[in-house]
mmCIF file of C-alpha atoms in Angstrom:
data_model
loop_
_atom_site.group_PDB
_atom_site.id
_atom_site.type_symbol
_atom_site.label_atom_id
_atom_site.label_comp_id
_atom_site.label_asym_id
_atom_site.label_seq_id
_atom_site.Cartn_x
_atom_site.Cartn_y
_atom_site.Cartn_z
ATOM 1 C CA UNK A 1309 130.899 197.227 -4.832
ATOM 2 C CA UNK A 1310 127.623 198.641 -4.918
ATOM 3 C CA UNK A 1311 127.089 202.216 -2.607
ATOM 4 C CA UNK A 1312 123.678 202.484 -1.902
ATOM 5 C CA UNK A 1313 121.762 206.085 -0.790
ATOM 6 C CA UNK A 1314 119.076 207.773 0.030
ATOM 7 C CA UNK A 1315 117.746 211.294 0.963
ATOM 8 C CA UNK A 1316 115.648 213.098 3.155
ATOM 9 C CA UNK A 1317 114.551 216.630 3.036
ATOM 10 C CA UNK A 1318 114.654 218.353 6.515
ATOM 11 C CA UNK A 1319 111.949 221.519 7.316
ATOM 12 C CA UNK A 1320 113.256 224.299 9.893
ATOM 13 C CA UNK A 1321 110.833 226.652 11.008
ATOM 14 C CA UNK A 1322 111.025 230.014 11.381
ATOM 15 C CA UNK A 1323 113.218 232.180 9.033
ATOM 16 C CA UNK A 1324 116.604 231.517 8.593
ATOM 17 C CA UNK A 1325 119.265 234.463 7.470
ATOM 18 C CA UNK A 1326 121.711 233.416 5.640
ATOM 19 C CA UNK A 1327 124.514 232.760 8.404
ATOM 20 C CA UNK A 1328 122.064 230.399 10.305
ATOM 21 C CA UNK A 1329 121.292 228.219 6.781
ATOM 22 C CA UNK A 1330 125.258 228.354 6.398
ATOM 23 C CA UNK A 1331 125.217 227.122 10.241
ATOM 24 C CA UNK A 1332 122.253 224.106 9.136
ATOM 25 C CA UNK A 1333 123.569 222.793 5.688
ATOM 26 C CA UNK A 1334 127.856 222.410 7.081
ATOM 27 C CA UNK A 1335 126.452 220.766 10.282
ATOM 28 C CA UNK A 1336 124.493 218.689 7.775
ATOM 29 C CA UNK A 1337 127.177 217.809 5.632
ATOM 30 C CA UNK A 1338 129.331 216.985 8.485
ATOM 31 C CA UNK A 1339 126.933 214.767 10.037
ATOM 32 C CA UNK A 1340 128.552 210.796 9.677
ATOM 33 C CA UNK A 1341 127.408 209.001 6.631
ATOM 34 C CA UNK A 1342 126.184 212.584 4.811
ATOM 35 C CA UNK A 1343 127.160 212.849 1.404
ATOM 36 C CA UNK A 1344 125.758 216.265 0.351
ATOM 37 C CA UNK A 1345 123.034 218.499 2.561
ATOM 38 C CA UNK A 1346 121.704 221.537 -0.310
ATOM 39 C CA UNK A 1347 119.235 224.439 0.704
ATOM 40 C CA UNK A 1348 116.072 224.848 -1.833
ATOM 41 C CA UNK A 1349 116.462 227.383 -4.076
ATOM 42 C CA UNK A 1350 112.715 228.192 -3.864
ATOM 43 C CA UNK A 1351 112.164 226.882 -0.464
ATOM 44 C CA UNK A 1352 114.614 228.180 1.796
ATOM 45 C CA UNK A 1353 112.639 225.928 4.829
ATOM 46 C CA UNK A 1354 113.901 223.157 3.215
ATOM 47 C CA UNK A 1355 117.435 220.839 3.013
ATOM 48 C CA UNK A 1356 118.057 217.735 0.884
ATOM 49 C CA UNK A 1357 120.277 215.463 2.245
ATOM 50 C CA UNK A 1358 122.346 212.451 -0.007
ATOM 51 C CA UNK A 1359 122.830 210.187 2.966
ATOM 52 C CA UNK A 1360 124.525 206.105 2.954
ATOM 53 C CA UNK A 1361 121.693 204.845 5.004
ATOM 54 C CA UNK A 1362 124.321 202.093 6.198
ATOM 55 C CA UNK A 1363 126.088 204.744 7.911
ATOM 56 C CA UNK A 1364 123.549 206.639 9.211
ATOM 57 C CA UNK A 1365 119.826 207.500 9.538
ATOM 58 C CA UNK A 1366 117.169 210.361 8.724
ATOM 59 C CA UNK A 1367 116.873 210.399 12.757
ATOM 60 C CA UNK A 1368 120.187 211.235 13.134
ATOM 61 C CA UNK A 1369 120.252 213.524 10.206
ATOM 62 C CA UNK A 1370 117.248 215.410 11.595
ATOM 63 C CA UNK A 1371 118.828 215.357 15.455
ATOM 64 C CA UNK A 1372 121.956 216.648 14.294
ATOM 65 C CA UNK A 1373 120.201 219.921 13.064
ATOM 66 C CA UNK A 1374 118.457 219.994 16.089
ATOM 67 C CA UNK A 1375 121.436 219.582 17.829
ATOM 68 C CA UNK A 1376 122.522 223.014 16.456
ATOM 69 C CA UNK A 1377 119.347 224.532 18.243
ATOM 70 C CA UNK A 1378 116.910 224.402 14.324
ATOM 71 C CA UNK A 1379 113.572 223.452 15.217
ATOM 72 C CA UNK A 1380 113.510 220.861 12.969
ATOM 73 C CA UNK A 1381 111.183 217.796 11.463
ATOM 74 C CA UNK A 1382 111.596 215.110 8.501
ATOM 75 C CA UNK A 1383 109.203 215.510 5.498
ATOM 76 C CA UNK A 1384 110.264 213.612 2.813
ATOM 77 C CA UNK A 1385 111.996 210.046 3.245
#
């Protein structure tokens, strides 16, 4: 069986501390079909998320974090 993926990296603006980027990558990695959601190191703006794209979307990825109040937008598919 082959498992496709994909990933997306998601931009919040503002600054985050580090209780609110806990709060943005675990809903993340909770979201259906999300396989791993992982703040830059050097970009603390930005998440990567490993999603099955049969399971889910980058829409959905990005609404879930705005779900959790993150002003959030797409920027790399």
């Amino acid at each position: 069986m082959i498992h496709s993926s994909a990933n997306v990296i998601v931009h919040v603006a503002g600054t985050l501390d580090a209780a609110a980027r806990a709060r943005l990558e675990g809903a993340l990695a909770a979201a259906p079909g999300v396989a791993r959601a992982q703040r830059s190191a050097r970009a603390p703006r930005l998440t990567l998320v490993d999603y099955d794209p049969h399971a889910t979307s980058a829409l959905a990825i990005v609404s879930a974090a705005r779900a959790q109040g993150f002003d959030a937008r797409l920027i790399g598919m």
